[in-house]
Amino acid sequence: MPVYRAPVQDMLFLLNDVLRIEQYADLPGFANATPDMVEAVLTEAGKFCEEILFPLNQSGDLEGCTRHADGSVTTPAGFKEAYQQFIEAGWTQLTQPEAFGGQAMPHVVGFPAEEFRMSANQAFAMYPGLTQGAISAILVKGSAELQAKYVPKMVSGEWGGTMNLTEPHCGTDLGLIRTRAVPNGDGSYAISGTKIFISSGEHDLTENIIHLVLAKTPDAPDSVKGISLFLVPKFLVKDDGSLGERNGAVCGSIEHKMGIHANSTCVMNYDGATGWMVGDENKGLAAMFIMMNAARLGVGIQGLAQAEIAYQNAVEYAKDRRQGRALTGPQDPQEKADPLIVHPDVRRMLMDGKATVEGLRALALWGALQVDLAHMAASEEDRQMADDLVSLLTPVIKGYGTDKGYDVATNAQQVFGGHGYIEEQGMSQYVRDARITMIYEGANGVQAMDLVGRKLAQNGGRAIQAFFAIVDAECAAAKSKPAIADLAGKLEKANGELKAATMWFMQNGMANPNNIGAGAHHYMHIMGHVALGLMWVRMAEASQKALDDGRGNAAYHQAKLITARYFAERFLPDAGALRRKIEAGSETMMALTPEQFHLA
């Protein structure tokens, strides 16, 4: 049977020893994030996920959601009760503003709890996750009236939220959307159209669902410049806050998916549904991107989370399953075979998983800290730096993070051999659930193009230059410390490959834009390697200091140092090969005619 233990110790190490969040205690939200409070929050979050959410993960996957004749949807057995416990415990309020009933904890504390939920039960975690994103958009772009009317009950978890972008004929190219919003003459609009792939579009967990819907007004430009954003509730809300009549927003069907079966991914039909504009007319895409950027970081955490639980189960299986003998001679002579974990190829898959999971966790938390600092840092310069970094890192955390997360999940399945292909072991679910993370909220090819085509040149390259400077400075300092000097040297070399790839794009991208498209994926992975390398330098330095000071669990910190060396030896050398792939350009990639791709 599958197992899950929330990695509370690793989170506390990152927050206290690596990020040292106590240094931000004078900033809004951080005052309450004392070491004792953070440990209590994460311990309880881990316990809730292990005991309440994880036991529903496999059963929810097998049962899925059920749509009824009236368009209503029932979630799997146990989900409604678990959700009620979830909101009663206050988990929906953790990082939300106090003015709307939240606890106002920083995102860097909220992200660990989110990872625990995603590992324990990704399909369940998506329901409140979408609501958090919807709240973000309403708080930034919504009127005071909309905020007062809808946000408090979304923060409490009584009401859910979604985002509606995709239509049957368009995904990434949102300029093609056909959903229309016609003014009703009273400040509201009549929304008509069909949206597909709407996660949490209809369910029985909350009494109302607040849909954020992209649509075009009658005279809007027929392009992305003509998109507006609308708030469309499942049930209309009366002036006193009570629920009124059912709105014209109905689930037409549930998508039959490869994974995340317990999340109701819906086709949503809008038939003159009443909605209200969020933000300015024809500026809806910018408003929706507030939600999408938050969602992209969340999806990066999903990739990490599925890798974590798959890795945990692979480790347990490798320690327990006996097959063959160690190449250096029997390790357990009294047994007929040694455990799988003695074999180097099994170790390769497990060490790849450990190095990736722990590196991605550190990167996600650093990204979460930048989200906080972008709003709360004391100086405008620090806020701008944080905003630049989170903008640059978002496509890397989402794209590289989910690519690598899926790799870890499939390798963890491989450790099980044939048993990994059998549903009862649970590994298939982790692979299936991880696969969607590479696709939704902007497929990873889109993330790579966002990184290379937009983020590198933004503000004259200010963000990437700042990132280069951070890596260079920390490598220079670390090279003087014997325990991490080799790691720092290898990271410095990989950062040089990233700089060279950046320069190549500058020299060759304008003349032939296909060169950028052909190399974007590889560039995203070089940057991912360098970003994780930076995290491993920080973690190795913190663990060495803990060992020198005689603090903490010595075996834990020794494992960190060994894993840091492994990452340096096995991951960072790939940066050179990826740069050479980029420099191959696009000529052969684009040379075949469409007909030549398959000649019978």
Coordinates of C-alpha atoms in Angstrom, one line a residue:
M1 CA 0.0 0.0 0.0
P2 CA 1.2 3.5 -0.7
V3 CA 2.7 5.7 2.1
Y4 CA 3.1 9.4 2.7
R5 CA 5.0 11.4 5.3
A6 CA 5.0 15.1 5.1
P7 CA 8.7 16.4 4.8
V8 CA 8.3 18.8 7.8
Q9 CA 12.0 18.5 8.8
D10 CA 13.2 19.5 5.3
M11 CA 10.8 22.5 5.2
L12 CA 11.9 23.8 8.6
F13 CA 15.6 23.4 7.5
L14 CA 14.9 25.5 4.4
L15 CA 12.9 28.1 6.2
N16 CA 15.1 28.5 9.2
D17 CA 18.6 27.6 8.0
V18 CA 18.7 28.3 4.3
L19 CA 16.2 31.2 3.8
R20 CA 16.5 32.4 7.4
I21 CA 13.1 34.0 7.3
E22 CA 13.5 35.4 10.8
Q23 CA 15.5 38.2 9.2
Y24 CA 12.2 39.5 7.7
A25 CA 10.4 39.6 11.1
D26 CA 9.9 43.4 10.8
L27 CA 7.9 43.0 7.5
P28 CA 4.1 42.7 7.4
G29 CA 3.0 39.1 7.8
F30 CA 6.4 37.9 9.0
A31 CA 6.0 39.1 12.5
N32 CA 3.7 36.1 13.3
A33 CA 6.0 33.7 11.4
T34 CA 8.2 32.9 14.4
P35 CA 10.1 29.6 14.3
D36 CA 7.8 28.1 16.9
M37 CA 4.6 29.2 15.1
V38 CA 5.9 28.0 11.7
E39 CA 6.8 24.6 13.2
A40 CA 3.4 24.3 14.7
V41 CA 1.6 25.3 11.5
L42 CA 3.7 22.9 9.3
T43 CA 3.4 20.0 11.8
E44 CA -0.4 20.3 11.9
A45 CA -0.6 20.7 8.1
G46 CA 1.5 17.6 7.7
K47 CA -0.6 15.7 10.2
F48 CA -3.9 16.7 8.5
C49 CA -2.6 15.7 5.0
E50 CA -1.2 12.4 6.2
E51 CA -4.3 11.4 8.2
I52 CA -7.3 13.0 6.4
L53 CA -6.3 13.7 2.8
F54 CA -3.9 10.9 1.9
P55 CA -6.2 8.0 2.7
L56 CA -8.7 9.4 0.2
N57 CA -6.1 9.8 -2.6
Q58 CA -6.2 6.3 -4.1
S59 CA -10.0 5.7 -3.5
G60 CA -10.8 9.1 -5.0
D61 CA -8.7 8.2 -8.1
L62 CA -10.6 4.9 -8.5
E63 CA -14.1 6.4 -8.0
G64 CA -13.8 9.8 -9.7
C65 CA -16.5 12.4 -9.9
T66 CA -20.1 11.8 -11.0
R67 CA -22.2 14.3 -13.1
H68 CA -26.0 14.0 -12.6
A69 CA -28.8 14.8 -15.1
D70 CA -29.3 18.3 -13.7
G71 CA -25.6 19.2 -14.3
S72 CA -24.6 18.9 -10.6
V73 CA -21.5 16.9 -9.7
T74 CA -20.7 14.7 -6.7
T75 CA -17.1 14.3 -5.6
P76 CA -15.8 10.9 -4.4
A77 CA -16.8 9.4 -1.0
G78 CA -15.1 11.2 1.9
F79 CA -14.2 14.4 0.0
K80 CA -17.1 16.5 1.3
E81 CA -16.4 15.5 4.9
A82 CA -12.7 16.1 4.5
Y83 CA -13.3 19.5 2.9
Q84 CA -15.5 20.5 5.8
Q85 CA -12.7 19.5 8.2
F86 CA -10.3 21.5 6.0
I87 CA -12.2 24.7 6.3
E88 CA -13.1 24.3 9.9
A89 CA -9.3 24.0 10.7
G90 CA -8.8 27.3 8.9
W91 CA -6.4 26.1 6.1
T92 CA -8.1 28.2 3.4
Q93 CA -7.3 31.3 5.5
L94 CA -3.6 30.8 6.1
T95 CA -2.1 33.4 3.7
Q96 CA -5.2 35.5 3.0
P97 CA -5.6 39.2 4.1
E98 CA -6.9 39.8 7.6
A99 CA -9.4 42.3 6.2
F100 CA -11.2 39.5 4.6
G101 CA -11.0 36.9 7.4
G102 CA -7.5 35.6 6.6
Q103 CA -4.5 34.9 8.9
A104 CA -2.1 36.9 6.7
M105 CA 0.8 34.5 7.0
P106 CA 3.5 35.0 4.3
H107 CA 3.4 32.8 1.1
V108 CA 6.7 31.2 2.1
V109 CA 4.8 29.6 5.0
G110 CA 1.8 28.8 2.8
F111 CA 3.7 27.1 0.1
P112 CA 4.9 24.2 2.3
A113 CA 1.3 23.4 3.4
E114 CA 0.3 23.5 -0.3
E115 CA 3.0 21.0 -1.2
F116 CA 1.8 18.7 1.6
R117 CA -1.7 18.8 0.2
M118 CA -0.6 18.2 -3.3
S119 CA 1.4 15.2 -2.4
A120 CA -1.3 13.7 -0.2
N121 CA -4.1 14.3 -2.6
Q122 CA -3.5 16.5 -5.7
A123 CA -7.1 16.3 -7.0
F124 CA -8.5 17.4 -3.6
A125 CA -5.9 20.2 -3.2
M126 CA -6.9 21.7 -6.6
Y127 CA -10.4 22.7 -5.2
P128 CA -9.1 25.2 -2.7
G129 CA -6.1 26.0 -4.8
L130 CA -8.2 27.4 -7.7
T131 CA -10.1 29.4 -5.1
Q132 CA -6.9 31.0 -3.8
G133 CA -6.0 32.1 -7.4
A134 CA -9.4 33.6 -8.0
I135 CA -9.2 35.6 -4.8
S136 CA -5.8 37.0 -5.9
A137 CA -7.3 38.3 -9.1
I138 CA -10.4 39.8 -7.4
L139 CA -8.3 41.5 -4.8
V140 CA -6.0 43.2 -7.4
K141 CA -8.5 44.0 -10.1
G142 CA -12.0 43.8 -8.6
S143 CA -14.0 46.7 -7.4
A144 CA -14.5 47.3 -3.7
E145 CA -18.1 46.1 -4.1
L146 CA -17.1 42.8 -5.7
Q147 CA -14.4 42.3 -3.1
A148 CA -16.8 42.9 -0.2
K149 CA -19.5 40.7 -1.7
Y150 CA -17.5 37.7 -2.7
V151 CA -14.0 37.5 -1.1
P152 CA -14.9 36.8 2.6
K153 CA -16.8 33.6 1.9
M154 CA -14.1 32.5 -0.6
V155 CA -11.5 33.1 2.1
S156 CA -13.5 31.1 4.6
G157 CA -13.8 28.3 2.1
E158 CA -17.6 28.4 2.1
W159 CA -17.4 29.4 -1.6
G160 CA -15.1 28.0 -4.3
G161 CA -13.5 29.7 -7.3
T162 CA -12.4 28.8 -10.8
M163 CA -10.8 30.3 -13.9
N164 CA -12.3 29.9 -17.3
L165 CA -10.0 30.5 -20.3
T166 CA -9.9 27.6 -22.7
E167 CA -12.6 27.0 -25.4
P168 CA -13.0 24.0 -27.7
H169 CA -11.2 25.7 -30.6
C170 CA -8.5 27.6 -28.7
G171 CA -6.1 27.0 -25.9
T172 CA -3.0 29.1 -25.7
D173 CA -4.2 31.5 -28.5
L174 CA -6.8 33.3 -26.4
G175 CA -7.4 35.9 -29.0
L176 CA -9.7 33.3 -30.7
I177 CA -12.2 33.0 -27.9
R178 CA -15.9 33.3 -28.8
T179 CA -17.6 33.7 -25.4
R180 CA -19.5 36.9 -25.5
A181 CA -20.5 39.4 -22.8
V182 CA -23.5 41.6 -23.6
P183 CA -24.3 44.6 -21.3
N184 CA -27.6 44.2 -19.4
G185 CA -27.9 47.9 -18.8
D186 CA -27.6 47.7 -15.1
G187 CA -23.8 47.2 -14.8
S188 CA -24.0 43.5 -15.3
Y189 CA -23.4 41.4 -18.4
A190 CA -25.0 38.4 -20.0
I191 CA -22.3 35.8 -20.6
S192 CA -22.8 33.2 -23.3
G193 CA -20.3 30.6 -24.6
T194 CA -18.6 27.3 -23.8
K195 CA -15.4 26.7 -21.8
I196 CA -13.6 23.4 -21.5
F197 CA -11.0 21.9 -19.2
I198 CA -12.3 23.9 -16.2
S199 CA -10.8 22.4 -13.1
S200 CA -13.2 22.4 -10.1
G201 CA -15.9 23.7 -12.5
E202 CA -18.8 22.1 -10.6
H203 CA -18.8 20.1 -7.3
D204 CA -20.5 19.6 -4.0
L205 CA -17.8 20.8 -1.7
T206 CA -19.0 24.5 -1.4
E207 CA -22.4 26.1 -1.5
N208 CA -21.4 28.5 -4.3
I209 CA -18.7 28.6 -7.0
I210 CA -17.3 31.9 -8.3
H211 CA -16.2 31.6 -11.9
L212 CA -13.8 34.1 -13.5
V213 CA -14.5 34.0 -17.2
L214 CA -12.7 35.5 -20.1
A215 CA -15.1 36.9 -22.7
K216 CA -15.4 39.7 -25.3
T217 CA -17.9 42.6 -25.3
P218 CA -19.8 43.3 -28.5
D219 CA -17.5 46.1 -29.9
A220 CA -14.3 44.6 -28.6
P221 CA -11.3 44.2 -30.9
D222 CA -11.2 40.6 -32.3
S223 CA -7.8 39.8 -30.7
V224 CA -6.2 39.4 -27.3
K225 CA -6.7 43.2 -26.9
G226 CA -10.4 42.7 -26.8
I227 CA -10.6 40.3 -23.9
S228 CA -12.4 41.3 -20.6
L229 CA -12.7 39.3 -17.4
F230 CA -16.0 38.6 -15.7
L231 CA -17.1 37.3 -12.3
V232 CA -19.9 34.8 -12.8
P233 CA -21.3 33.1 -9.7
K234 CA -23.0 29.7 -9.8
F235 CA -25.7 31.2 -7.6
L236 CA -26.5 34.8 -7.7
V237 CA -25.8 36.6 -4.4
K238 CA -28.4 38.9 -2.9
D239 CA -27.5 42.3 -1.3
D240 CA -27.6 40.7 2.2
G241 CA -25.1 38.1 1.1
S242 CA -27.5 35.2 1.0
L243 CA -27.8 33.0 -2.1
G244 CA -30.4 33.7 -4.7
E245 CA -31.4 31.9 -7.9
R246 CA -29.3 29.6 -10.0
N247 CA -27.3 31.4 -12.6
G248 CA -27.0 30.2 -16.2
A249 CA -23.6 28.5 -15.7
V250 CA -23.9 24.8 -15.9
C251 CA -21.6 21.8 -16.2
G252 CA -22.3 20.1 -19.6
S253 CA -20.0 17.2 -18.9
I254 CA -16.9 16.0 -17.0
E255 CA -13.8 15.4 -19.0
H256 CA -12.5 11.8 -19.0
K257 CA -8.9 12.3 -18.1
M258 CA -5.7 10.3 -17.7
G259 CA -5.3 11.4 -14.1
I260 CA -6.6 13.7 -11.3
H261 CA -9.8 11.8 -11.6
A262 CA -11.2 13.1 -8.3
N263 CA -11.1 16.7 -9.5
S264 CA -14.1 17.6 -11.6
T265 CA -12.7 19.0 -14.8
C266 CA -15.7 20.3 -16.6
V267 CA -17.1 21.6 -19.8
M268 CA -19.0 24.7 -18.7
N269 CA -21.9 26.1 -20.6
Y270 CA -22.8 29.8 -20.1
D271 CA -26.3 30.6 -21.4
G272 CA -26.9 34.3 -20.7
A273 CA -25.3 33.9 -17.3
T274 CA -25.2 37.1 -15.3
G275 CA -21.7 38.4 -14.6
W276 CA -19.8 41.5 -13.6
M277 CA -16.7 42.9 -15.1
V278 CA -13.5 42.6 -13.1
G279 CA -11.1 45.4 -13.9
D280 CA -11.2 47.5 -17.0
E281 CA -12.9 46.5 -20.3
N282 CA -10.5 44.9 -22.8
K283 CA -7.9 44.4 -20.0
G284 CA -9.1 41.0 -18.9
L285 CA -6.0 39.1 -20.0
A286 CA -3.8 41.1 -17.6
A287 CA -6.3 40.6 -14.8
M288 CA -6.4 36.8 -15.5
F289 CA -2.6 36.6 -15.6
I290 CA -2.6 37.6 -11.9
M291 CA -4.4 34.3 -11.3
M292 CA -2.4 32.4 -13.9
N293 CA 1.0 33.4 -12.5
A294 CA -0.1 32.3 -9.1
A295 CA -1.5 29.1 -10.6
R296 CA 1.8 28.4 -12.5
L297 CA 3.8 28.6 -9.3
G298 CA 1.2 26.2 -7.8
V299 CA 1.5 23.8 -10.6
G300 CA 5.3 23.8 -10.2
I301 CA 4.6 22.7 -6.6
Q302 CA 2.3 20.0 -7.9
G303 CA 5.2 18.6 -10.0
L304 CA 7.4 18.7 -6.9
A305 CA 4.7 17.1 -4.8
Q306 CA 4.0 14.1 -7.1
A307 CA 7.8 13.6 -7.3
E308 CA 8.0 13.6 -3.5
I309 CA 5.4 11.0 -2.9
A310 CA 6.5 8.8 -5.7
Y311 CA 10.1 9.1 -4.4
Q312 CA 9.1 8.2 -0.9
N313 CA 7.3 5.1 -2.0
A314 CA 10.2 4.1 -4.3
V315 CA 12.6 4.4 -1.3
E316 CA 10.5 2.2 0.9
Y317 CA 10.1 -0.4 -1.8
A318 CA 13.8 -0.5 -2.6
K319 CA 14.6 -1.0 1.0
D320 CA 12.1 -3.8 1.4
R321 CA 12.1 -5.7 -1.9
R322 CA 14.8 -8.3 -2.3
Q323 CA 16.2 -9.1 -5.7
G324 CA 19.6 -10.4 -6.7
R325 CA 23.0 -9.7 -5.0
A326 CA 25.1 -6.6 -4.6
L327 CA 27.8 -6.4 -7.3
T328 CA 30.4 -6.2 -4.5
G329 CA 29.1 -9.4 -2.8
P330 CA 26.1 -10.3 -0.6
Q331 CA 25.1 -7.6 1.8
D332 CA 22.7 -9.8 3.8
P333 CA 24.3 -13.3 3.6
Q334 CA 21.6 -14.7 5.9
E335 CA 18.9 -13.8 3.3
K336 CA 18.5 -15.4 -0.2
A337 CA 18.8 -12.0 -1.9
D338 CA 19.7 -8.4 -1.1
P339 CA 17.3 -5.4 -1.1
L340 CA 17.0 -3.5 -4.3
I341 CA 18.7 -0.5 -2.8
V342 CA 22.1 -2.1 -3.0
H343 CA 22.1 -1.9 -6.8
P344 CA 23.8 1.1 -8.4
D345 CA 21.1 1.6 -11.1
V346 CA 18.4 1.7 -8.5
R347 CA 20.5 4.1 -6.5
R348 CA 20.8 6.2 -9.6
M349 CA 17.1 6.6 -9.9
L350 CA 16.7 7.3 -6.1
M351 CA 19.6 9.8 -6.0
D352 CA 18.2 11.6 -9.0
G353 CA 14.9 11.8 -7.2
K354 CA 16.4 13.0 -4.0
A355 CA 18.6 15.6 -5.7
T356 CA 15.7 16.9 -7.8
V357 CA 13.0 16.9 -5.1
E358 CA 15.0 18.6 -2.5
G359 CA 16.4 21.1 -5.0
L360 CA 13.0 21.9 -6.4
R361 CA 11.6 22.4 -2.9
A362 CA 14.3 24.9 -2.1
L363 CA 13.7 26.7 -5.4
A364 CA 9.9 26.9 -4.8
L365 CA 10.3 28.3 -1.4
W366 CA 12.8 30.9 -2.6
G367 CA 10.3 31.8 -5.3
A368 CA 7.6 32.1 -2.6
L369 CA 9.8 34.4 -0.6
Q370 CA 10.2 36.6 -3.6
V371 CA 6.4 36.8 -3.9
D372 CA 6.3 38.1 -0.3
L373 CA 9.2 40.5 -0.8
A374 CA 7.8 41.9 -4.0
H375 CA 4.9 43.3 -1.9
M376 CA 6.4 43.7 1.5
A377 CA 10.2 44.5 1.3
A378 CA 11.2 47.7 3.0
S379 CA 12.7 49.5 0.0
E380 CA 11.5 50.0 -3.6
E381 CA 14.8 48.6 -4.8
D382 CA 14.3 45.3 -2.9
R383 CA 10.6 45.1 -4.0
Q384 CA 11.7 45.5 -7.7
M385 CA 14.5 42.9 -7.4
A386 CA 12.1 40.4 -5.8
D387 CA 9.4 41.1 -8.5
D388 CA 12.1 40.7 -11.3
L389 CA 13.2 37.4 -9.8
V390 CA 9.8 35.9 -9.3
S391 CA 8.8 36.9 -12.9
L392 CA 12.0 35.2 -14.2
L393 CA 11.7 32.1 -12.0
T394 CA 8.0 31.4 -12.6
P395 CA 8.3 29.7 -16.0
V396 CA 11.3 27.8 -14.6
I397 CA 9.5 26.6 -11.5
K398 CA 6.5 25.6 -13.6
G399 CA 8.2 24.3 -16.7
Y400 CA 11.5 22.8 -15.5
G401 CA 10.0 21.8 -12.2
T402 CA 7.2 19.7 -13.7
D403 CA 9.4 18.2 -16.4
K404 CA 11.8 17.0 -13.7
G405 CA 8.9 16.1 -11.3
Y406 CA 7.4 13.8 -14.0
D407 CA 10.9 12.2 -14.6
V408 CA 11.2 11.5 -10.9
A409 CA 7.7 10.0 -10.8
T410 CA 8.4 7.7 -13.7
N411 CA 11.7 6.6 -12.4
A412 CA 10.1 5.9 -9.0
Q413 CA 7.6 3.7 -10.8
Q414 CA 10.5 2.0 -12.6
V415 CA 12.1 1.1 -9.2
F416 CA 9.0 -1.1 -8.6
G417 CA 9.5 -3.0 -11.9
G418 CA 6.4 -4.8 -13.0
H419 CA 4.7 -4.1 -9.6
G420 CA 4.9 -0.3 -10.5
Y421 CA 2.6 -1.0 -13.4
I422 CA -0.1 -2.6 -11.2
E423 CA -2.7 -0.1 -10.0
E424 CA -2.8 -1.3 -6.4
Q425 CA 0.7 -0.2 -5.7
G426 CA -0.3 3.4 -6.4
M427 CA 2.7 4.4 -8.6
S428 CA 0.6 4.6 -11.7
Q429 CA -1.5 7.3 -10.1
Y430 CA 1.5 9.5 -9.3
V431 CA 2.7 9.2 -12.9
R432 CA -0.7 10.0 -14.3
D433 CA -1.3 12.9 -11.9
A434 CA 2.2 14.3 -12.5
R435 CA 1.7 14.2 -16.3
I436 CA -1.0 17.0 -16.3
T437 CA 1.3 19.4 -14.6
M438 CA 3.4 19.6 -17.8
I439 CA 0.3 20.6 -19.8
Y440 CA -2.1 22.9 -17.9
E441 CA -1.6 26.5 -17.0
G442 CA 0.5 26.9 -20.1
A443 CA 2.2 23.8 -21.6
N444 CA 5.9 23.6 -20.8
G445 CA 6.8 24.7 -24.3
V446 CA 4.9 27.9 -23.7
Q447 CA 6.7 28.3 -20.4
A448 CA 10.0 28.0 -22.2
M449 CA 9.0 30.5 -24.8
D450 CA 7.8 32.9 -22.1
L451 CA 11.2 32.6 -20.4
V452 CA 13.3 33.1 -23.6
G453 CA 11.0 35.3 -25.7
R454 CA 9.7 37.6 -22.9
K455 CA 11.5 37.4 -19.6
L456 CA 15.1 37.6 -20.8
A457 CA 14.6 40.9 -22.6
Q458 CA 12.2 42.4 -20.1
N459 CA 13.5 45.7 -18.7
G460 CA 16.6 45.5 -20.8
G461 CA 17.6 42.1 -19.3
R462 CA 17.6 43.4 -15.7
A463 CA 16.2 40.2 -14.2
I464 CA 18.6 37.7 -15.9
Q465 CA 21.6 39.9 -15.2
A466 CA 20.5 40.0 -11.5
F467 CA 20.3 36.3 -11.4
F468 CA 23.7 35.9 -13.0
A469 CA 25.1 38.2 -10.4
I470 CA 23.6 36.3 -7.5
V471 CA 25.0 33.0 -8.8
D472 CA 28.4 34.5 -9.4
A473 CA 28.6 36.1 -6.0
E474 CA 27.5 33.0 -4.1
C475 CA 29.9 30.8 -6.1
A476 CA 32.8 33.1 -5.4
A477 CA 32.1 33.1 -1.7
A478 CA 31.5 29.3 -1.6
K479 CA 34.7 28.4 -3.4
S480 CA 36.7 29.4 -0.3
K481 CA 34.9 26.8 1.8
P482 CA 36.5 23.3 1.3
A483 CA 33.2 21.3 1.8
I484 CA 31.4 23.0 -1.0
A485 CA 34.2 24.4 -3.2
D486 CA 33.9 21.7 -5.9
L487 CA 30.1 22.2 -6.1
A488 CA 30.6 26.0 -6.4
G489 CA 33.1 25.5 -9.1
K490 CA 30.9 23.3 -11.1
L491 CA 27.9 25.7 -10.7
E492 CA 30.1 28.6 -11.8
K493 CA 30.9 26.7 -15.0
A494 CA 27.2 25.8 -15.6
N495 CA 26.3 29.5 -15.1
G496 CA 28.9 30.3 -17.7
E497 CA 27.1 27.9 -20.1
L498 CA 23.8 29.7 -19.3
K499 CA 25.4 33.1 -20.0
A500 CA 26.8 31.8 -23.3
A501 CA 23.4 30.5 -24.3
T502 CA 21.9 33.8 -23.5
M503 CA 24.4 35.6 -25.6
W504 CA 23.8 33.2 -28.5
F505 CA 20.1 34.0 -28.4
M506 CA 20.9 37.7 -28.5
Q507 CA 23.1 37.3 -31.5
N508 CA 21.0 34.8 -33.5
G509 CA 17.4 35.2 -32.3
M510 CA 16.5 38.4 -34.1
A511 CA 17.8 37.2 -37.5
N512 CA 15.8 34.0 -37.2
P513 CA 13.1 33.7 -34.5
N514 CA 13.0 30.0 -35.1
N515 CA 16.4 29.8 -33.4
I516 CA 14.7 31.0 -30.2
G517 CA 11.9 28.5 -30.5
A518 CA 14.2 25.6 -31.3
G519 CA 16.4 26.3 -28.2
A520 CA 13.9 27.5 -25.6
H521 CA 13.2 24.1 -24.0
H522 CA 17.0 23.5 -23.6
Y523 CA 17.5 27.0 -22.2
M524 CA 14.8 26.5 -19.6
H525 CA 16.6 23.3 -18.5
I526 CA 20.0 24.9 -18.3
M527 CA 18.5 27.6 -16.2
G528 CA 16.7 25.0 -14.1
H529 CA 20.0 23.2 -13.5
V530 CA 21.7 26.4 -12.5
A531 CA 18.8 27.5 -10.2
L532 CA 18.8 24.1 -8.4
G533 CA 22.6 24.3 -8.3
L534 CA 22.3 27.6 -6.5
M535 CA 19.9 26.0 -4.0
W536 CA 22.3 23.1 -3.4
V537 CA 25.1 25.5 -2.7
R538 CA 22.9 27.2 -0.1
M539 CA 21.7 24.0 1.4
A540 CA 25.2 22.5 1.5
E541 CA 26.6 25.6 3.2
A542 CA 23.8 25.6 5.8
S543 CA 24.2 21.9 6.5
Q544 CA 28.0 22.2 6.9
K545 CA 27.4 25.0 9.4
A546 CA 24.9 23.0 11.3
L547 CA 27.5 20.1 11.5
D548 CA 30.2 22.5 12.6
D549 CA 28.0 23.9 15.3
G550 CA 26.8 20.5 16.4
R551 CA 23.2 21.4 15.7
G552 CA 20.4 19.2 14.4
N553 CA 20.3 15.7 13.0
A554 CA 23.9 14.9 11.8
A555 CA 22.8 12.1 9.5
Y556 CA 20.3 14.5 7.8
H557 CA 23.0 17.1 7.2
Q558 CA 25.6 14.6 6.0
A559 CA 23.0 13.3 3.5
K560 CA 22.5 16.9 2.3
L561 CA 26.2 17.3 1.6
I562 CA 26.4 14.0 -0.2
T563 CA 23.4 14.8 -2.3
A564 CA 24.8 18.2 -3.1
R565 CA 28.0 16.5 -4.5
Y566 CA 25.8 14.1 -6.5
F567 CA 23.9 17.0 -8.1
A568 CA 27.2 18.7 -9.0
E569 CA 28.5 15.5 -10.6
R570 CA 25.4 14.2 -12.3
F571 CA 23.3 17.3 -13.2
L572 CA 25.5 20.3 -13.7
P573 CA 27.6 18.8 -16.5
D574 CA 24.4 18.6 -18.6
A575 CA 24.5 22.4 -19.0
G576 CA 27.3 22.2 -21.6
A577 CA 25.4 19.6 -23.7
L578 CA 22.2 21.7 -23.6
R579 CA 24.1 24.8 -24.7
R580 CA 25.5 22.9 -27.7
K581 CA 22.0 21.8 -28.6
I582 CA 20.9 25.5 -28.5
E583 CA 23.8 26.5 -30.7
A584 CA 22.8 23.9 -33.3
G585 CA 20.0 26.4 -34.2
S586 CA 16.8 25.6 -36.0
E587 CA 17.8 24.7 -39.6
T588 CA 17.5 20.9 -39.4
M589 CA 14.6 21.2 -37.0
M590 CA 12.5 23.2 -39.5
A591 CA 13.9 21.6 -42.7
L592 CA 11.3 18.9 -43.4
T593 CA 8.1 19.6 -45.2
P594 CA 5.0 18.5 -43.2
E595 CA 4.5 15.6 -45.6
Q596 CA 8.0 14.4 -45.0
F597 CA 7.3 13.6 -41.3
H598 CA 5.5 10.4 -42.3
L599 CA 6.1 8.8 -45.7
A600 CA 4.4 5.5 -46.1

